[in-house]
CSV table of C-alpha atoms and ligand atoms in Angstrom, one decimal:
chain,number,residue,atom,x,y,z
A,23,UNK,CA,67.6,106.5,80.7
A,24,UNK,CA,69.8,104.3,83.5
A,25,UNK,CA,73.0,103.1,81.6
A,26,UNK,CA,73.4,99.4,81.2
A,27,UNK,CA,75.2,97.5,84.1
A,28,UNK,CA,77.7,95.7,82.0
A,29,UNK,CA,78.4,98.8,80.3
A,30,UNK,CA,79.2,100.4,83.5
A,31,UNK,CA,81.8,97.8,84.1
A,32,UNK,CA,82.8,97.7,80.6
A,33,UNK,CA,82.3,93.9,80.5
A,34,UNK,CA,79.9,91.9,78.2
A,35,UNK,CA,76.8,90.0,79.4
A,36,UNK,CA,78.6,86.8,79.3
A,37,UNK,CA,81.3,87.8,81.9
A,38,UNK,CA,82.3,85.6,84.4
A,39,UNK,CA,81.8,85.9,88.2
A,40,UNK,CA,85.8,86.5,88.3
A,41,UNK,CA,85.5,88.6,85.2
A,42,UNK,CA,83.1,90.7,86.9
A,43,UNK,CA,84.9,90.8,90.1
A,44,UNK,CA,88.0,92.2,88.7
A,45,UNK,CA,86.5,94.4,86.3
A,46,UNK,CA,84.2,96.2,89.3
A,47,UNK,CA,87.6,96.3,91.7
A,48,UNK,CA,89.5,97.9,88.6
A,49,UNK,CA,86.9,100.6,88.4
A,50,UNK,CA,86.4,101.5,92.1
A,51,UNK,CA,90.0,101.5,92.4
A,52,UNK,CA,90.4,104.3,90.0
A,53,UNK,CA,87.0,105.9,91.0
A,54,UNK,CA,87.7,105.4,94.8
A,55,UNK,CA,86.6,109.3,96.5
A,56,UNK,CA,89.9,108.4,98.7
A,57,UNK,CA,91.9,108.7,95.6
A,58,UNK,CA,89.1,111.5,94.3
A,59,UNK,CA,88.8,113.9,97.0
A,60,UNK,CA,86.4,116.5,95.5
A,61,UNK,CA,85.7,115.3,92.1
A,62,UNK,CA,81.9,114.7,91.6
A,63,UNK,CA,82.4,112.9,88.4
A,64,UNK,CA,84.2,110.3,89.9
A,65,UNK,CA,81.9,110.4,92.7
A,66,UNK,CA,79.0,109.7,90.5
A,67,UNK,CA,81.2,107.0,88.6
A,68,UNK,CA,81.4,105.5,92.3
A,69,UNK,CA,77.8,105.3,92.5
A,70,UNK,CA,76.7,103.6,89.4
A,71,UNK,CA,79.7,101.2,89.2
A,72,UNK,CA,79.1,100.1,92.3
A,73,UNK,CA,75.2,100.0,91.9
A,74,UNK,CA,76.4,98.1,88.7
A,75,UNK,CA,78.2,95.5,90.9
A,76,UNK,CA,75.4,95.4,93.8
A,77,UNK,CA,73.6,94.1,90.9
A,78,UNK,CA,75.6,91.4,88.7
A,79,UNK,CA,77.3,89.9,91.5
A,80,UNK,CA,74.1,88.2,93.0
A,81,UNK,CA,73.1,85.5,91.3
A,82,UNK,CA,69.1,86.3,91.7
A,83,UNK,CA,70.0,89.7,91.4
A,84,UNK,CA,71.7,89.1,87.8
A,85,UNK,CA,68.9,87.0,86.9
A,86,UNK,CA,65.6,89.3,87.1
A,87,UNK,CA,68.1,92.1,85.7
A,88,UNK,CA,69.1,90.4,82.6
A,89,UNK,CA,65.5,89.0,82.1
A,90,UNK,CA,64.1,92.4,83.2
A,91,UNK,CA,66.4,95.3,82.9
A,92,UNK,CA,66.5,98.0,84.6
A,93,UNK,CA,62.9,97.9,85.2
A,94,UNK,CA,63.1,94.8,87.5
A,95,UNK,CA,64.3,96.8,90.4
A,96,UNK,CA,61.1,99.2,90.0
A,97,UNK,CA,63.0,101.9,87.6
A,98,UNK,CA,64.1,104.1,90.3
A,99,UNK,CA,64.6,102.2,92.8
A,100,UNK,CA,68.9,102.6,92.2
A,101,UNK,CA,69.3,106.0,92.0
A,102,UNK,CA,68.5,106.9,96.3
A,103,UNK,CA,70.0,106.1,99.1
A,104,UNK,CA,68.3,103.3,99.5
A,105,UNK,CA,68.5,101.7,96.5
A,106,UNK,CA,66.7,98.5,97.1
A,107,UNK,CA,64.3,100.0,99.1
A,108,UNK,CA,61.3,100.4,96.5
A,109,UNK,CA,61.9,97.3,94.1
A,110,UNK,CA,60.9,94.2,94.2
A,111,UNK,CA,64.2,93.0,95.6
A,112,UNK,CA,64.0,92.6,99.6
A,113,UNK,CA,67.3,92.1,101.3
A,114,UNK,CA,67.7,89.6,104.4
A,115,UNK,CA,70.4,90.0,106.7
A,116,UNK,CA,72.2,86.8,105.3
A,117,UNK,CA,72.6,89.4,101.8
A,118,UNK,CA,74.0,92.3,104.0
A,119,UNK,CA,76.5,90.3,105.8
A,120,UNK,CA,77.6,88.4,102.3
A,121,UNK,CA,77.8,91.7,100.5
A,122,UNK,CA,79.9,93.6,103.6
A,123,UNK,CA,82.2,90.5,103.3
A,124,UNK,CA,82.6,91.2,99.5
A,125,UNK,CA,83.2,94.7,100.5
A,126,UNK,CA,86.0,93.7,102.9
A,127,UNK,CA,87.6,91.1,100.4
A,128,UNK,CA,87.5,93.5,97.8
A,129,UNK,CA,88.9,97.1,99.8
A,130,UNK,CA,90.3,95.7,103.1
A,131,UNK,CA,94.0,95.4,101.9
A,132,UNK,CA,93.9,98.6,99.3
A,133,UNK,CA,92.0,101.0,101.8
A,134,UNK,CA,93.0,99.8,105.1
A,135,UNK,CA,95.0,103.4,105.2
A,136,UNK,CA,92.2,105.5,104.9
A,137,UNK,CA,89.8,103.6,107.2
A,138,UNK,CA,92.8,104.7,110.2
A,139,UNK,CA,91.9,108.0,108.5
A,140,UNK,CA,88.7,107.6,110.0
A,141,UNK,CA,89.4,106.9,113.5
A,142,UNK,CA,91.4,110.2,113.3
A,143,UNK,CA,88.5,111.4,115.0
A,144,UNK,CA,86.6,115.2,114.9
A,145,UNK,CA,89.4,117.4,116.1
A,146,UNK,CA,92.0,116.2,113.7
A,147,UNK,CA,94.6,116.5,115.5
A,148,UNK,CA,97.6,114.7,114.7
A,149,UNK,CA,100.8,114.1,116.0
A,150,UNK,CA,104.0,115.1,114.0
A,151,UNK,CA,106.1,112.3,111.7
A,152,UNK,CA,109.1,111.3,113.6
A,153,UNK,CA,112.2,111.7,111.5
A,154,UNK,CA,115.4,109.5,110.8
A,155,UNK,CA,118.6,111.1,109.9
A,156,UNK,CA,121.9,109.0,109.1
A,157,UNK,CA,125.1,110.4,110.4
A,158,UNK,CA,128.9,109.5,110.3
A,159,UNK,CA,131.0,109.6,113.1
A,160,UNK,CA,134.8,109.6,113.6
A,161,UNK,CA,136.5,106.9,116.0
A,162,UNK,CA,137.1,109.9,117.6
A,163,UNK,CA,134.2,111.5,118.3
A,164,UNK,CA,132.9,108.1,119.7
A,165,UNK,CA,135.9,108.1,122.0
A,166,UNK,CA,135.3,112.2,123.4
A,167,UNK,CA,132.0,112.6,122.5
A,168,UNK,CA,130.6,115.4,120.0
A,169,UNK,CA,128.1,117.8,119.0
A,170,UNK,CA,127.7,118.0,115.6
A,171,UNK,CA,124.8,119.9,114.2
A,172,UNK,CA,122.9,118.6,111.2
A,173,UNK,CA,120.3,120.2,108.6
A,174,UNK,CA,117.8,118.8,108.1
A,175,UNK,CA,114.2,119.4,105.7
A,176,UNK,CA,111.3,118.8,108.2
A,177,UNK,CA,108.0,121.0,108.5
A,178,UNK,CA,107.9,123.1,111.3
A,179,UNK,CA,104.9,125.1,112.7
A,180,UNK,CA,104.5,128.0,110.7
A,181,UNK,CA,106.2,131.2,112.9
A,182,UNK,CA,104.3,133.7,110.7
A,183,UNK,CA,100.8,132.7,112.0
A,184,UNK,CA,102.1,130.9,115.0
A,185,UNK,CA,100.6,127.4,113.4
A,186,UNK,CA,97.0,129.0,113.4
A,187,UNK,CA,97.2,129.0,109.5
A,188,UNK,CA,95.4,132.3,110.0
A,189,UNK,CA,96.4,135.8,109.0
A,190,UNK,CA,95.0,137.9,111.6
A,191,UNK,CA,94.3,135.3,113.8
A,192,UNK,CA,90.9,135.0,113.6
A,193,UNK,CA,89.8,131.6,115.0
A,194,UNK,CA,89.1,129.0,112.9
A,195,UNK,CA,85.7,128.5,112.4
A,196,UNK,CA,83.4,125.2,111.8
A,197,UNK,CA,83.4,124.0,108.5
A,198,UNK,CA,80.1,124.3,107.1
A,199,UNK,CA,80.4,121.1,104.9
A,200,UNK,CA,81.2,118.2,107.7
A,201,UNK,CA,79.9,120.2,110.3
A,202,UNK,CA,83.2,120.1,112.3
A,203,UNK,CA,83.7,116.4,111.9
A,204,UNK,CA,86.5,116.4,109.7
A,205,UNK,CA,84.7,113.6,107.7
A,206,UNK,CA,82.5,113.6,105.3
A,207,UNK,CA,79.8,110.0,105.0
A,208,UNK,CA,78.3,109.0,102.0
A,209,UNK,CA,75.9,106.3,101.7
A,210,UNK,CA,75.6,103.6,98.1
A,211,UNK,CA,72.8,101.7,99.3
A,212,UNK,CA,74.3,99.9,102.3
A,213,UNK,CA,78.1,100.5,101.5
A,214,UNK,CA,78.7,103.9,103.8
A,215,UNK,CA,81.9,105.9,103.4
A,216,UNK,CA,83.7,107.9,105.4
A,217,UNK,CA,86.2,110.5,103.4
A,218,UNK,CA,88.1,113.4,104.4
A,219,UNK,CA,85.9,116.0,104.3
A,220,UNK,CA,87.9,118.0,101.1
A,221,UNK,CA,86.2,121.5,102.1
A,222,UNK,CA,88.7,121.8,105.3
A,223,UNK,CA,91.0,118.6,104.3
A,224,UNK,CA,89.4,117.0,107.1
A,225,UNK,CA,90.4,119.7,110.2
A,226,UNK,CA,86.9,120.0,110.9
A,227,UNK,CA,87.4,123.9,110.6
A,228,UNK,CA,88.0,126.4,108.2
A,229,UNK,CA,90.1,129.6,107.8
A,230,UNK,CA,88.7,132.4,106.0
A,231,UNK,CA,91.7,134.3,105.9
A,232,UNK,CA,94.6,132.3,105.6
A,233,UNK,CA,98.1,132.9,106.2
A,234,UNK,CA,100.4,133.9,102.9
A,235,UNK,CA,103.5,131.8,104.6
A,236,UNK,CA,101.7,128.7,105.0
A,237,UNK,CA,98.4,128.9,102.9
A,238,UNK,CA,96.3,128.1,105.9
A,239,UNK,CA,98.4,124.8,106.8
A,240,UNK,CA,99.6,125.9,110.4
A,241,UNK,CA,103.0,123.7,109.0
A,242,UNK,CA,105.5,125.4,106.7
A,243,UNK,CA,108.3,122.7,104.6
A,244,UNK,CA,111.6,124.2,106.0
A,245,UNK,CA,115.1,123.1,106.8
A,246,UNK,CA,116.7,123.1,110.5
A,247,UNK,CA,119.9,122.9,111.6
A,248,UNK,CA,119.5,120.6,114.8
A,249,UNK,CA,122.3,120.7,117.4
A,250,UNK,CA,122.8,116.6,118.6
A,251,UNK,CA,125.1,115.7,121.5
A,252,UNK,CA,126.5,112.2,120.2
A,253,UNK,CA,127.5,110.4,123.5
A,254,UNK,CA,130.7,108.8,124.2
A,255,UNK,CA,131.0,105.2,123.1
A,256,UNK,CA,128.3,105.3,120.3
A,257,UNK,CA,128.8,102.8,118.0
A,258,UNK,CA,127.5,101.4,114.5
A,259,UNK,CA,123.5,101.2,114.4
A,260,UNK,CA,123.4,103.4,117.8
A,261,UNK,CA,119.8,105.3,117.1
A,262,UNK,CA,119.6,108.6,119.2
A,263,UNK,CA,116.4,110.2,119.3
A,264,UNK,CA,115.9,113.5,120.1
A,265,UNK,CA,112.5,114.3,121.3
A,266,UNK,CA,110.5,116.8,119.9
A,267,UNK,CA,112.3,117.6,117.1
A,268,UNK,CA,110.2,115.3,114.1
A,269,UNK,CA,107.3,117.2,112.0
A,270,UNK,CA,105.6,119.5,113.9
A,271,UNK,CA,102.5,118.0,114.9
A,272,UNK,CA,98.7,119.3,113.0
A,273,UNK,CA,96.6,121.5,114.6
A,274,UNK,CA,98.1,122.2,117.7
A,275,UNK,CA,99.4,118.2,118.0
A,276,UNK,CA,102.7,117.5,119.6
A,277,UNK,CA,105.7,117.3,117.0
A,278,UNK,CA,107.4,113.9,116.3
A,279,UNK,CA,110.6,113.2,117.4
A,280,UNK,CA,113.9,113.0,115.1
A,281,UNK,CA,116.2,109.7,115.3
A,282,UNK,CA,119.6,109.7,114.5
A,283,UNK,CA,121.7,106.9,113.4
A,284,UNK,CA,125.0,106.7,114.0
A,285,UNK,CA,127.7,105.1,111.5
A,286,UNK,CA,131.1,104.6,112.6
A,287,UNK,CA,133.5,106.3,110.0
A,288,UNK,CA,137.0,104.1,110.7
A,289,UNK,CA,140.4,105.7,111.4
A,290,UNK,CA,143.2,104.5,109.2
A,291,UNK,CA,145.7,102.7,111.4
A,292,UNK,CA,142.7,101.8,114.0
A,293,UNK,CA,140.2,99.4,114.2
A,294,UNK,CA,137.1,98.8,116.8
A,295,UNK,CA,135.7,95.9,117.3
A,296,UNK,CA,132.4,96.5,120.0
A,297,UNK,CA,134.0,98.7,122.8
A,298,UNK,CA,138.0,97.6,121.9
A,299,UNK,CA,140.2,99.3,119.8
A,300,UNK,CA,142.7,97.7,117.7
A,301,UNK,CA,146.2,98.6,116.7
A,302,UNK,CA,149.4,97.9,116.0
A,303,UNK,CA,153.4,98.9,116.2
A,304,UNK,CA,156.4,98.2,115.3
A,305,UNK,CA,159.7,97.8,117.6
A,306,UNK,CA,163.0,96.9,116.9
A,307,UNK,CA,164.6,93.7,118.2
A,308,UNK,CA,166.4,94.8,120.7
A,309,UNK,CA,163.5,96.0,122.1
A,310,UNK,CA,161.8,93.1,121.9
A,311,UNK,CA,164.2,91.2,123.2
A,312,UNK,CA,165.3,93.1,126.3
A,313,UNK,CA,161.7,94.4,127.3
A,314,UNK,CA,160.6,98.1,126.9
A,315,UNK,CA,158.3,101.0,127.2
A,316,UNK,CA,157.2,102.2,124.1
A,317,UNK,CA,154.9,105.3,123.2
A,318,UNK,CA,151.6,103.8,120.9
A,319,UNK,CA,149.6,106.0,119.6
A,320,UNK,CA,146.1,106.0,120.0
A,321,UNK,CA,143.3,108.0,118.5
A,322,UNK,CA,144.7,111.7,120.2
A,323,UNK,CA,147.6,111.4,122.2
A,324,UNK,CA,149.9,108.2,122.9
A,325,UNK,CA,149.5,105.7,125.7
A,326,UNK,CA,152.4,104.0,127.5
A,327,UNK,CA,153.1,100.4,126.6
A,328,UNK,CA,155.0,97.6,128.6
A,329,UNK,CA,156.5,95.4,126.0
A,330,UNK,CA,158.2,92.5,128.3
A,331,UNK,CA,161.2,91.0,127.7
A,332,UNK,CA,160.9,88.3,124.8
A,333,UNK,CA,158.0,89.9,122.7
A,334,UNK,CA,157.9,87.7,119.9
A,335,UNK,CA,156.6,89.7,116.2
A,336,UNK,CA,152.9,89.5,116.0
A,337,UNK,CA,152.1,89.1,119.8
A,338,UNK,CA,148.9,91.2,121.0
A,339,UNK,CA,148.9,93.0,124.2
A,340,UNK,CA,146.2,93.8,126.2
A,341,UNK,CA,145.8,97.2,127.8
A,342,UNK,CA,142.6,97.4,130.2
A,343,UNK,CA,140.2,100.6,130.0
A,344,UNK,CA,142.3,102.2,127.4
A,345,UNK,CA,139.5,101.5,124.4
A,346,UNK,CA,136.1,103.2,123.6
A,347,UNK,CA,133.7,104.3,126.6
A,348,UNK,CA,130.6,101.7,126.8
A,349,UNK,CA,127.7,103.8,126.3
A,350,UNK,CA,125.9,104.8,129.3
A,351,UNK,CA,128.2,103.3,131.6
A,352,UNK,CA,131.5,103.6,133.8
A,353,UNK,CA,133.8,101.3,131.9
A,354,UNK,CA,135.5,101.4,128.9
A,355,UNK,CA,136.7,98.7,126.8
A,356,UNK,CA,140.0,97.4,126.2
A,357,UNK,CA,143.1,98.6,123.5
A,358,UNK,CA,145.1,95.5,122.2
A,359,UNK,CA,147.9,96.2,120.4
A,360,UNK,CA,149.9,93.9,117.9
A,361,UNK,CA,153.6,94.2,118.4
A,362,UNK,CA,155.8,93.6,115.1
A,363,UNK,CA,159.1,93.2,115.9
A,364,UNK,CA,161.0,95.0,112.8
A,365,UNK,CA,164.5,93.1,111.2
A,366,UNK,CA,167.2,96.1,110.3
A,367,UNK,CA,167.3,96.3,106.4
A,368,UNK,CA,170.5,97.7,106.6
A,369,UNK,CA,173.3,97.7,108.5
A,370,UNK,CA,176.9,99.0,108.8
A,371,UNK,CA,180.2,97.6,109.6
A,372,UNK,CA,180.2,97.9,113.4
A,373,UNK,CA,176.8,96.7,113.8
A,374,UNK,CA,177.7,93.3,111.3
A,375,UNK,CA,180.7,92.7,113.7
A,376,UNK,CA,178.2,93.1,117.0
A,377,UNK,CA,175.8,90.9,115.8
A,378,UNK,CA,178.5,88.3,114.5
A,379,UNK,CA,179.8,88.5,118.4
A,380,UNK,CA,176.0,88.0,119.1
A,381,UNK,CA,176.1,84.9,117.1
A,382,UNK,CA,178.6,83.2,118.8
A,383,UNK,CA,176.6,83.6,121.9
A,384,UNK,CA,174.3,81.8,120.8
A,385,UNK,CA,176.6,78.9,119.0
A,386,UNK,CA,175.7,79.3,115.9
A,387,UNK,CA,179.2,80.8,115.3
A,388,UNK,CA,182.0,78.8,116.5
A,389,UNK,CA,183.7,80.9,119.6
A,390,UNK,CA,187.0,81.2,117.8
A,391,UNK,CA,185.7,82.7,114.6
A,392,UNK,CA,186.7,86.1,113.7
A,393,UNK,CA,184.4,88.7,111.5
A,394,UNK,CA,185.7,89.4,108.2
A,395,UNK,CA,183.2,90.4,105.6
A,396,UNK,CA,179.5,90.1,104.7
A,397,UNK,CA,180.3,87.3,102.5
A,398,UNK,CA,182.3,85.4,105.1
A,399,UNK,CA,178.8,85.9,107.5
A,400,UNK,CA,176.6,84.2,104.6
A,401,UNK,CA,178.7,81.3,104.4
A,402,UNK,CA,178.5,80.6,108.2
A,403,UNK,CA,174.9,80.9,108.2
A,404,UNK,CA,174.4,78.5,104.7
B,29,ZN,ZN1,101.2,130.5,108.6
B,30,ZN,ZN1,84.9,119.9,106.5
């Protein structure tokens, strides 16, 4: 004896259009063979609910059923593939079209995945995932340029069988279930399916003696230290990619490739700004005031500076070509660096009475004055 339809979608006879909607969409959501692979009961819960929903959500449909029961659509007419095929029910186009578009409405945004599963075609073959990695790098390293190996969990072809997934590399044969296809179709009336075929996990081929390492996956979950040659003047966000070296590819498919991000890790003392690199140093007055070449120091090593005659504290000069390397090219950017021009915090005798003489060149000691103590100096300069 057929189960009742509203039973099937666990709704009573006086359910809504919406109510039976959602209930049907709650059901094949769970009962999906996508999210079932292999499980006939689900399969069969498939069937009915959506020979259930076939049903209920056509107005004419509902009609002769609830007046009729099961008996309306000729008793066995729900059970085949062709489910409407025998009954008293005949379809026109108009009905197919209507009920693909409820099909669409109802799956297209939660199984849009595994239709692309479909199109994967018989062979199965399927490229590797490419990989991202995050790295930091030193101002340094952007400056030189570095290799600097990372480790990283990827799947990689299986060495033990060589990717075959076989054990003594007997060739794969045809899977007797999809007949090579890689997919299996099921028909509910005129919904059709397509699934991964879950004999051969839709490779279209089987393995009769698989290999230990791998368990017949070709692909083994691994880590690999990867060797990558950071350029000179990478900066923040610079993504390298390194070909080849993603997840190895399935069934004999190319690998993906691995991108690594750089991330600038900043130098105390330093700072870049796009290919420039900021500093800054102190000098004394004298210096400052009479002009000089100092030493700066940069990220390795020191660079000559011209500080001219006059520098006042917190001027910035510009040294060209002395900052990072632009990426790819034959220029580098610029170094700037911000001059503070230091006051003594101490001094001794002598050096009061030269800078009191110093004063007076300037007039703001009168010529005839003569040095004789620090508190004698504040009171000129109240
Ligand atoms: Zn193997
Ligand atoms: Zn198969």
């Amino acid at each position: 004896m057929k189960r009742d339809y509203y039973e099937m979608l666990g709704i009573a006879k006086s359910a809504s259009k919406d109510e039976i909607k959602s209930a049907y969409r709650k059901l094949a959501l769970k009962y999906h063979p996508d999210k079932n692979p292999g499980n006939k009961e689900a399969e069969e819960k498939f069937k009915e609910i959506n020979e259930a929903y076939e049903i209920l959500s056509d107005d004419s449909k509902k009609q002769q059923y609830d007046t009729f029961g099961h008996d309306a659509a000729g008793g066995n007419s729900f059970n085949g593939e062709n489910p409407f095929g025998g009954g008293s029910y005949s379809y026109s186009t108009g009905d197919f079209s209507n009920m693909g578009d409820i099909f669409g409405d109802i799956f297209g945004d939660i199984f849009g995945g595994s239709s692309s599963n479909r199109k994967k075609g018989r062979s199965s073959q399927r490229r590797g995932e490419d990989l991202r990695y995050d790295i930091e790098v030193s101002y340094l390293d952007a400056m030189k340029g570095a290799e600097i190996s990372i480790d990283i969990p990827k799947k990689e072809t299986c060495s033990k069988c060589h990717g075959t997934g076989s054990k003594d590399n007997s060739a794969p044969k045809q899977c007797p279930q999809c007949k090579g296809a890689g997919q299996v179709r099921y028909s509910q009336g005129f919904f059709s399916f397509s699934q991964e075929c879950p004999h051969c996990k839709g490779k279209g081929t089987i393995i009769s003696n698989p290999c230990p390492d791998c368990r017949g996956e070709g692909i083994v979950r691994t880590r690999k230290t990867i060797k990558v040659r950071v350029p000179q003047g990478v900066q923040e966000g610079t993504s390298l990619k390194v070909t080849g070296s993603g997840n190895a590819g399935v069934n004999g498919a190319p690998p993906g490739d691995l991108y690594v991000v750089i991330h600038m890790k900043q130098t105390p003392g330093f700072k870049r700004n796009g290919d420039d690199l900021y500093t800054e140093v102190s000098i004394s007055f004298p210096k400052a005031a009479v002009g000089s070449e100092i030493d700066v120091p940069v990220l390795e090593g020191h660079v000559k500076v011209k500080v001219p005659q006059g520098t006042q504290s917190g001027k910035t000069l510009r040294i060209r070509e002395q900052g990072f390397p632009m990426l790819g090219r034959r220029t580098r950017g610029d170094l700037y660096v911000k001059i503070n021009v230091t006051v003594p915090t101490s001094l001794t005798d002598h050096q009061k009475r030269a800078l009191f003489e110093y004063a007076k060149t300037i007039g703001e000691i009168p010529q005839d004055a003569k040095y004789q103590s620090d508190n004698f100096f504040k009171k000129i300069f109240r």
